[in-house]
Short mmCIF file of C-alpha atoms and ligand atoms in Angstrom, two decimals:
data_model
loop_
_atom_site.label_atom_id
_atom_site.label_comp_id
_atom_site.label_asym_id
_atom_site.label_seq_id
_atom_site.Cartn_x
_atom_site.Cartn_y
_atom_site.Cartn_z
CA MET A 1 -48.19 -114.90 -112.49
CA ILE A 2 -51.89 -114.64 -111.58
CA GLY A 3 -53.24 -114.03 -108.03
CA ALA A 4 -56.32 -116.44 -106.70
CA LEU A 5 -58.10 -115.76 -103.54
CA GLU A 6 -60.80 -117.56 -101.84
CA ALA A 7 -63.14 -115.04 -99.00
CA GLY A 8 -64.89 -117.92 -97.23
CA GLY A 9 -66.55 -117.24 -93.12
CA THR A 10 -64.43 -118.42 -91.73
CA LYS A 11 -60.87 -118.09 -93.49
CA CYS A 12 -59.24 -116.04 -96.91
CA VAL A 13 -56.42 -118.16 -98.69
CA CYS A 14 -54.56 -115.82 -100.62
CA ALA A 15 -53.20 -117.90 -103.05
CA MET A 16 -50.28 -116.88 -106.59
CA PHE A 17 -49.61 -119.22 -109.47
CA THR A 18 -47.46 -118.69 -112.46
CA GLU A 19 -49.43 -118.76 -115.66
CA GLU A 20 -48.80 -122.84 -116.05
CA GLY A 21 -50.89 -122.80 -112.73
CA GLU A 22 -47.82 -123.47 -110.55
CA LEU A 23 -48.24 -122.93 -107.17
CA ILE A 24 -46.03 -120.17 -105.95
CA GLU A 25 -46.81 -119.44 -102.16
CA ARG A 26 -50.44 -119.97 -100.03
CA VAL A 27 -51.27 -118.42 -96.85
CA SER A 28 -54.46 -118.50 -94.63
CA ILE A 29 -55.57 -115.19 -93.31
CA PRO A 30 -58.87 -115.18 -90.29
CA THR A 31 -61.97 -113.70 -92.27
CA GLN A 32 -62.12 -110.86 -89.33
CA THR A 33 -63.85 -107.85 -90.11
CA PRO A 34 -62.47 -106.07 -93.80
CA GLU A 35 -59.90 -102.86 -91.12
CA GLN A 36 -58.59 -106.76 -90.03
CA SER A 37 -58.07 -108.90 -92.27
CA ILE A 38 -58.22 -106.50 -96.33
CA PRO A 39 -54.58 -105.20 -95.30
CA ALA A 40 -52.96 -108.61 -94.73
CA MET A 41 -54.36 -109.89 -98.34
CA ILE A 42 -53.37 -106.84 -100.14
CA ALA A 43 -49.88 -106.89 -98.63
CA PHE A 44 -49.94 -110.81 -99.60
CA PHE A 45 -50.35 -110.20 -103.30
CA LYS A 46 -48.77 -106.45 -102.86
CA GLN A 47 -45.17 -109.00 -102.97
CA TYR A 48 -46.03 -109.93 -106.28
CA PRO A 49 -45.87 -107.05 -108.77
CA GLN A 50 -45.65 -110.00 -112.04
CA MET A 51 -49.31 -110.53 -111.04
CA ARG A 52 -51.32 -109.80 -114.14
CA ALA A 53 -55.13 -110.55 -113.58
CA LEU A 54 -56.48 -111.21 -109.81
CA GLY A 55 -59.66 -113.62 -109.39
CA ILE A 56 -61.56 -114.03 -106.38
CA GLY A 57 -64.29 -116.17 -105.03
CA SER A 58 -66.19 -114.52 -102.06
CA PHE A 59 -69.12 -115.73 -99.50
CA GLY A 60 -72.42 -114.00 -100.88
CA PRO A 61 -74.58 -112.98 -100.97
CA ILE A 62 -72.56 -110.62 -103.76
CA GLY A 63 -73.43 -108.05 -106.72
CA VAL A 64 -72.13 -109.93 -109.90
CA ASN A 65 -73.85 -107.70 -112.35
CA GLU A 66 -71.42 -105.78 -113.99
CA SER A 67 -74.48 -103.66 -114.53
CA LEU A 68 -75.98 -102.86 -111.06
CA ASP A 69 -73.87 -100.71 -107.91
CA ASN A 70 -73.88 -103.26 -106.36
CA TYR A 71 -71.08 -105.07 -108.75
CA GLY A 72 -67.76 -105.90 -106.78
CA TYR A 73 -69.33 -105.51 -103.35
CA ILE A 74 -70.55 -107.92 -100.79
CA THR A 75 -74.69 -107.66 -99.65
CA THR A 76 -76.54 -108.67 -97.75
CA THR A 77 -74.70 -110.51 -95.38
CA PRO A 78 -74.74 -111.26 -91.61
CA LYS A 79 -71.11 -111.50 -90.63
CA ALA A 80 -70.40 -108.25 -88.78
CA GLY A 81 -68.19 -105.94 -91.14
CA TRP A 82 -68.99 -107.48 -94.61
CA GLN A 83 -72.49 -105.77 -95.05
CA ASN A 84 -72.35 -103.84 -98.21
CA PHE A 85 -68.37 -104.44 -98.61
CA ASN A 86 -67.17 -103.07 -102.20
CA PHE A 87 -64.62 -106.11 -102.89
CA VAL A 88 -64.07 -105.95 -105.86
CA GLY A 89 -63.00 -101.92 -105.45
CA VAL A 90 -60.41 -102.30 -103.05
CA PHE A 91 -59.14 -104.46 -105.22
CA LYS A 92 -58.91 -102.57 -107.75
CA ASP A 93 -57.58 -99.26 -106.06
CA GLU A 94 -54.49 -101.29 -104.67
CA PHE A 95 -53.76 -103.32 -107.87
CA ASN A 96 -53.65 -102.52 -111.82
CA VAL A 97 -55.19 -105.94 -113.37
CA PRO A 98 -58.38 -106.95 -114.54
CA ILE A 99 -60.03 -108.92 -111.74
CA ALA A 100 -62.41 -111.77 -112.10
CA TRP A 101 -65.60 -111.69 -109.41
CA THR A 102 -67.85 -114.29 -108.93
CA THR A 103 -69.13 -116.64 -106.02
CA ASP A 104 -66.48 -119.49 -103.88
CA VAL A 105 -69.01 -121.85 -105.06
CA ASN A 106 -69.35 -120.29 -108.71
CA ALA A 107 -65.07 -120.23 -108.11
CA ALA A 108 -65.14 -124.12 -107.48
CA ALA A 109 -67.18 -125.67 -109.62
CA TYR A 110 -65.61 -123.68 -112.49
CA GLY A 111 -61.88 -124.79 -110.75
CA GLU A 112 -63.48 -129.36 -110.16
CA MET A 113 -64.29 -128.45 -114.15
CA MET A 114 -60.79 -127.21 -115.44
CA GLN A 115 -59.05 -129.36 -113.23
CA GLY A 116 -60.53 -131.54 -111.38
CA ALA A 117 -63.42 -133.74 -110.96
CA ALA A 118 -65.21 -132.56 -114.43
CA GLN A 119 -63.17 -132.58 -116.46
CA GLY A 120 -64.29 -132.47 -120.69
CA LEU A 121 -67.47 -131.63 -119.50
CA LYS A 122 -69.09 -127.94 -119.79
CA ASN A 123 -72.05 -127.73 -117.82
CA VAL A 124 -71.23 -129.14 -114.11
CA VAL A 125 -72.94 -127.70 -110.85
CA TYR A 126 -70.47 -127.66 -107.81
CA LEU A 127 -72.69 -127.77 -104.23
CA THR A 128 -72.21 -127.69 -100.99
CA VAL A 129 -73.35 -128.65 -97.65
CA GLY A 130 -71.60 -126.95 -94.98
CA THR A 131 -73.66 -124.39 -92.40
CA GLY A 132 -75.03 -123.24 -95.74
CA ILE A 133 -76.27 -124.76 -98.96
CA GLY A 134 -74.80 -123.19 -102.22
CA GLY A 135 -74.96 -124.36 -105.66
CA GLY A 136 -72.12 -123.13 -108.77
CA PHE A 137 -73.24 -123.55 -112.02
CA VAL A 138 -71.49 -123.69 -115.13
CA VAL A 139 -73.76 -124.24 -117.66
CA ASP A 140 -71.79 -124.09 -121.56
CA GLY A 141 -68.65 -123.66 -120.10
CA ASN A 142 -69.98 -120.60 -118.75
CA ILE A 143 -71.36 -119.84 -115.28
CA VAL A 144 -73.81 -118.87 -114.71
CA SER A 145 -75.26 -115.40 -113.85
CA GLY A 146 -77.91 -113.31 -114.08
CA TYR A 147 -79.18 -110.18 -112.25
CA GLY A 148 -77.82 -111.74 -109.22
CA HIS A 149 -76.58 -114.85 -109.04
CA PRO A 150 -77.71 -118.55 -108.65
CA GLU A 151 -79.17 -118.85 -104.49
CA SER A 152 -79.77 -122.36 -105.24
CA GLY A 153 -79.26 -123.30 -101.15
CA HIS A 154 -83.09 -121.75 -100.93
CA ILE A 155 -84.97 -123.27 -103.11
CA LEU A 156 -88.53 -125.06 -102.03
CA ILE A 157 -88.27 -128.91 -101.49
CA ARG A 158 -91.51 -130.91 -100.52
CA ARG A 159 -91.04 -132.98 -96.52
CA HIS A 160 -90.04 -135.84 -96.39
CA GLN A 161 -93.27 -137.70 -95.02
CA ASP A 162 -91.53 -138.48 -91.74
CA ASP A 163 -90.06 -135.34 -90.87
CA THR A 164 -91.91 -133.14 -88.37
CA PHE A 165 -88.78 -130.75 -87.88
CA LYS A 166 -90.33 -126.70 -88.79
CA GLY A 167 -86.70 -125.95 -90.68
CA THR A 168 -83.26 -123.21 -89.49
CA CYS A 169 -83.74 -120.75 -92.49
CA PRO A 170 -85.10 -117.31 -91.05
CA TYR A 171 -86.45 -116.24 -94.30
CA HIS A 172 -87.96 -119.59 -95.85
CA ASN A 173 -87.89 -122.13 -92.58
CA ASP A 174 -88.13 -125.12 -94.71
CA CYS A 175 -85.77 -124.82 -97.54
CA LEU A 176 -83.83 -127.00 -98.97
CA GLU A 177 -81.21 -124.82 -96.44
CA GLY A 178 -83.09 -124.59 -93.87
CA MET A 179 -83.87 -128.45 -94.10
CA ALA A 180 -80.43 -129.96 -95.03
CA ALA A 181 -77.01 -127.72 -93.67
CA GLY A 182 -75.68 -128.98 -91.05
CA PRO A 183 -77.07 -125.96 -89.00
CA ALA A 184 -80.64 -128.02 -89.33
CA ILE A 185 -79.01 -131.46 -89.17
CA GLU A 186 -77.86 -130.51 -85.79
CA ALA A 187 -81.18 -128.44 -84.75
CA ARG A 188 -83.39 -131.55 -86.08
CA TRP A 189 -82.21 -134.40 -84.06
CA GLY A 190 -79.77 -132.21 -80.82
CA LYS A 191 -76.66 -133.35 -82.07
CA LYS A 192 -73.96 -132.68 -84.47
CA GLY A 193 -73.30 -135.02 -87.63
CA VAL A 194 -70.20 -135.58 -87.45
CA GLU A 195 -72.23 -137.88 -84.27
CA LEU A 196 -74.89 -140.04 -86.11
CA GLU A 197 -74.18 -142.81 -87.41
CA ALA A 198 -73.65 -143.87 -90.31
CA SER A 199 -77.41 -145.98 -90.30
CA HIS A 200 -79.46 -143.21 -88.43
CA PRO A 201 -82.57 -142.23 -90.08
CA ALA A 202 -80.57 -138.89 -90.63
CA TRP A 203 -78.76 -139.49 -93.30
CA ALA A 204 -82.08 -141.08 -95.78
CA MET A 205 -83.90 -137.51 -95.10
CA GLU A 206 -80.56 -136.00 -95.50
CA ALA A 207 -80.21 -137.51 -99.00
CA GLU A 208 -83.63 -137.33 -100.46
CA TYR A 209 -83.32 -133.89 -99.15
CA ILE A 210 -80.67 -133.18 -101.20
CA ALA A 211 -81.48 -135.46 -103.91
CA GLN A 212 -84.70 -134.03 -104.73
CA ALA A 213 -82.84 -130.38 -104.84
CA LEU A 214 -79.81 -131.89 -107.73
CA TYR A 215 -82.92 -132.77 -109.99
CA ASN A 216 -84.67 -129.75 -109.66
CA TYR A 217 -81.08 -128.80 -110.72
CA TYR A 218 -81.11 -131.72 -113.21
CA VAL A 219 -84.22 -130.25 -115.02
CA ILE A 220 -83.40 -127.69 -115.94
CA LEU A 221 -79.58 -127.01 -116.48
CA GLY A 222 -79.37 -130.56 -118.04
CA SER A 223 -76.04 -131.39 -116.28
CA GLU A 224 -73.98 -133.54 -116.22
CA LYS A 225 -71.99 -134.68 -113.47
CA PHE A 226 -72.97 -133.10 -110.10
CA ILE A 227 -69.80 -132.07 -107.75
CA LEU A 228 -70.95 -131.77 -103.47
CA GLY A 229 -68.26 -130.53 -101.43
CA GLY A 230 -69.29 -128.92 -97.44
CA GLY A 231 -68.75 -130.82 -94.05
CA VAL A 232 -71.74 -132.04 -94.15
CA MET A 233 -70.42 -134.59 -97.42
CA LYS A 234 -67.75 -136.13 -95.45
CA GLN A 235 -70.80 -138.29 -94.04
CA ARG A 236 -69.46 -140.66 -97.22
CA GLN A 237 -72.36 -143.15 -97.06
CA LEU A 238 -74.30 -139.75 -98.07
CA PHE A 239 -73.59 -140.43 -102.14
CA PRO A 240 -74.68 -143.85 -102.44
CA MET A 241 -77.77 -142.41 -100.94
CA ILE A 242 -78.11 -140.00 -102.59
CA GLN A 243 -77.38 -141.14 -106.50
CA GLN A 244 -80.08 -143.75 -105.22
CA ARG A 245 -83.06 -141.50 -104.88
CA PHE A 246 -81.90 -139.61 -108.32
CA VAL A 247 -82.89 -142.19 -109.71
CA GLU A 248 -85.81 -143.14 -107.85
CA LEU A 249 -86.90 -138.94 -108.93
CA ASN A 250 -86.59 -139.64 -112.10
CA ASN A 251 -88.11 -142.67 -112.47
CA GLY A 252 -87.30 -142.91 -115.44
CA TYR A 253 -87.53 -140.31 -117.58
CA LEU A 254 -84.84 -138.44 -118.56
CA GLU A 255 -82.02 -140.31 -119.46
CA ILE A 256 -78.84 -140.11 -116.67
CA PRO A 257 -75.30 -140.96 -117.39
CA ALA A 258 -73.92 -143.75 -115.28
CA ILE A 259 -74.41 -142.46 -112.01
CA GLU A 260 -71.84 -143.23 -109.47
CA THR A 261 -69.52 -141.11 -111.97
CA PHE A 262 -72.82 -138.11 -112.27
CA ILE A 263 -73.55 -137.36 -108.62
CA VAL A 264 -69.65 -137.28 -107.11
CA PRO A 265 -66.89 -135.55 -104.20
CA PRO A 266 -65.02 -132.81 -105.06
CA ALA A 267 -61.26 -134.51 -107.09
CA LEU A 268 -59.72 -131.13 -105.66
CA GLU A 269 -61.59 -131.11 -102.10
CA ASP A 270 -60.49 -127.93 -100.23
CA ASN A 271 -58.27 -127.00 -103.91
CA ALA A 272 -61.67 -126.68 -105.98
CA GLY A 273 -62.57 -122.61 -104.72
CA ILE A 274 -58.97 -121.02 -104.91
CA THR A 275 -58.12 -123.04 -108.27
CA GLY A 276 -61.40 -121.79 -110.17
CA CYS A 277 -60.04 -118.52 -109.21
CA PHE A 278 -57.23 -118.61 -110.50
CA GLU A 279 -58.61 -120.30 -113.54
CA LEU A 280 -61.21 -116.71 -113.58
CA ALA A 281 -58.50 -114.78 -114.05
CA LYS A 282 -56.10 -116.23 -115.99
CA LYS A 283 -59.34 -116.22 -118.55
CA LEU A 284 -58.86 -112.78 -118.55
CA ILE A 285 -55.44 -112.49 -119.56
CA GLU A 286 -56.92 -114.98 -122.26
CA ALA A 287 -59.05 -112.71 -123.20
CA GLU A 288 -56.90 -109.43 -123.40
P1 LIG B 1 -68.43 -123.74 -93.98
O1 LIG B 1 -70.06 -124.40 -94.79
O2 LIG B 1 -68.65 -122.55 -92.74
O3 LIG B 1 -67.77 -123.29 -94.26
P2 LIG B 1 -68.52 -126.85 -93.54
O4 LIG B 1 -68.23 -127.20 -94.66
O5 LIG B 1 -67.26 -127.19 -92.38
O6 LIG B 1 -67.39 -125.79 -93.00
O7 LIG B 1 -69.58 -126.52 -92.68
C1 LIG B 1 -69.94 -126.80 -91.26
C2 LIG B 1 -71.15 -127.34 -90.94
O8 LIG B 1 -71.63 -129.13 -92.14
C3 LIG B 1 -71.13 -127.79 -89.57
O9 LIG B 1 -72.71 -127.78 -88.89
C4 LIG B 1 -71.01 -129.01 -89.13
O10 LIG B 1 -72.09 -129.91 -88.19
C5 LIG B 1 -71.25 -130.09 -90.57
N1 LIG B 1 -70.26 -130.67 -90.37
C6 LIG B 1 -68.86 -130.70 -90.14
N2 LIG B 1 -67.96 -132.04 -91.15
C7 LIG B 1 -68.76 -132.80 -90.67
C8 LIG B 1 -68.84 -133.98 -90.36
N3 LIG B 1 -68.15 -135.01 -91.01
N4 LIG B 1 -70.03 -134.88 -90.36
C9 LIG B 1 -71.36 -133.79 -91.28
N5 LIG B 1 -71.56 -133.16 -90.65
C10 LIG B 1 -70.24 -131.91 -90.69
ZN1 LIG B 2 -83.94 -120.33 -97.69
#
């Protein structure tokens, strides 16, 4: 059996799979403090002594570099109680199995590549546009990770010509996240995104920022598929707008795949992350 754990800011999903990928059980545990939430997660996995590997995808920032002391930790999160929390260490103490560890969005990108919208491809970006903006990147079949993991929500972008909004990022003001995450939309227009009609100018602005971000990622990584998830992307009218702006920004420079199948919603919907955690853990067993 293979365990999977997707740790999010509001809930942690724990799941057990057979090695063939069949779901055995899945539970959702509210993300309170580690003292409150971690014992329930451990209890879930303890039910399955047959577990051979565990994959964890976590909200961040997290330490992903095995040569650094903060490997396996959630590091500087604003989330109360989780700063400098040794997530992998706690699970290593309880379970004598290999543990895969990455960001929630990297796990989602990997899950979509293995079982979702990007099957058969090796260069995949998963971007979530929700309370924050975060990107997961797979290049040549492997998750991108260097000294740290990508912080692609904080790239610097050009302002839309009609946009005077200061931006919400406490560090950069008008980085991508500061201009285009859900809270930025709400602060700019005085209404939650879900309350803005599909024809509202908010969406052209939103599409502009997201298209710029994807284009920046594209010229660096040459990705084969962009998968966009998170609450804001429930505004499905954004997809054709982003696709069109992406083509315009490219202006014929690089060859790009058919745009309608290039920038798409997640095929696994809310299961992308947990699927990726399973697949990453499975890969550890196969490497043994
Ligand atoms: P989180 O990022 O916290 O995991 P979500 O991905 O649901 O959760 O993102 C929440 C953000 O997305 C909020 O800012 C919310 O206003 C926005 N949001 C959620 N649903 C919609 C929607 N249908 N349309 C536009 N914005 C939405
Ligand atoms: Zn920022």
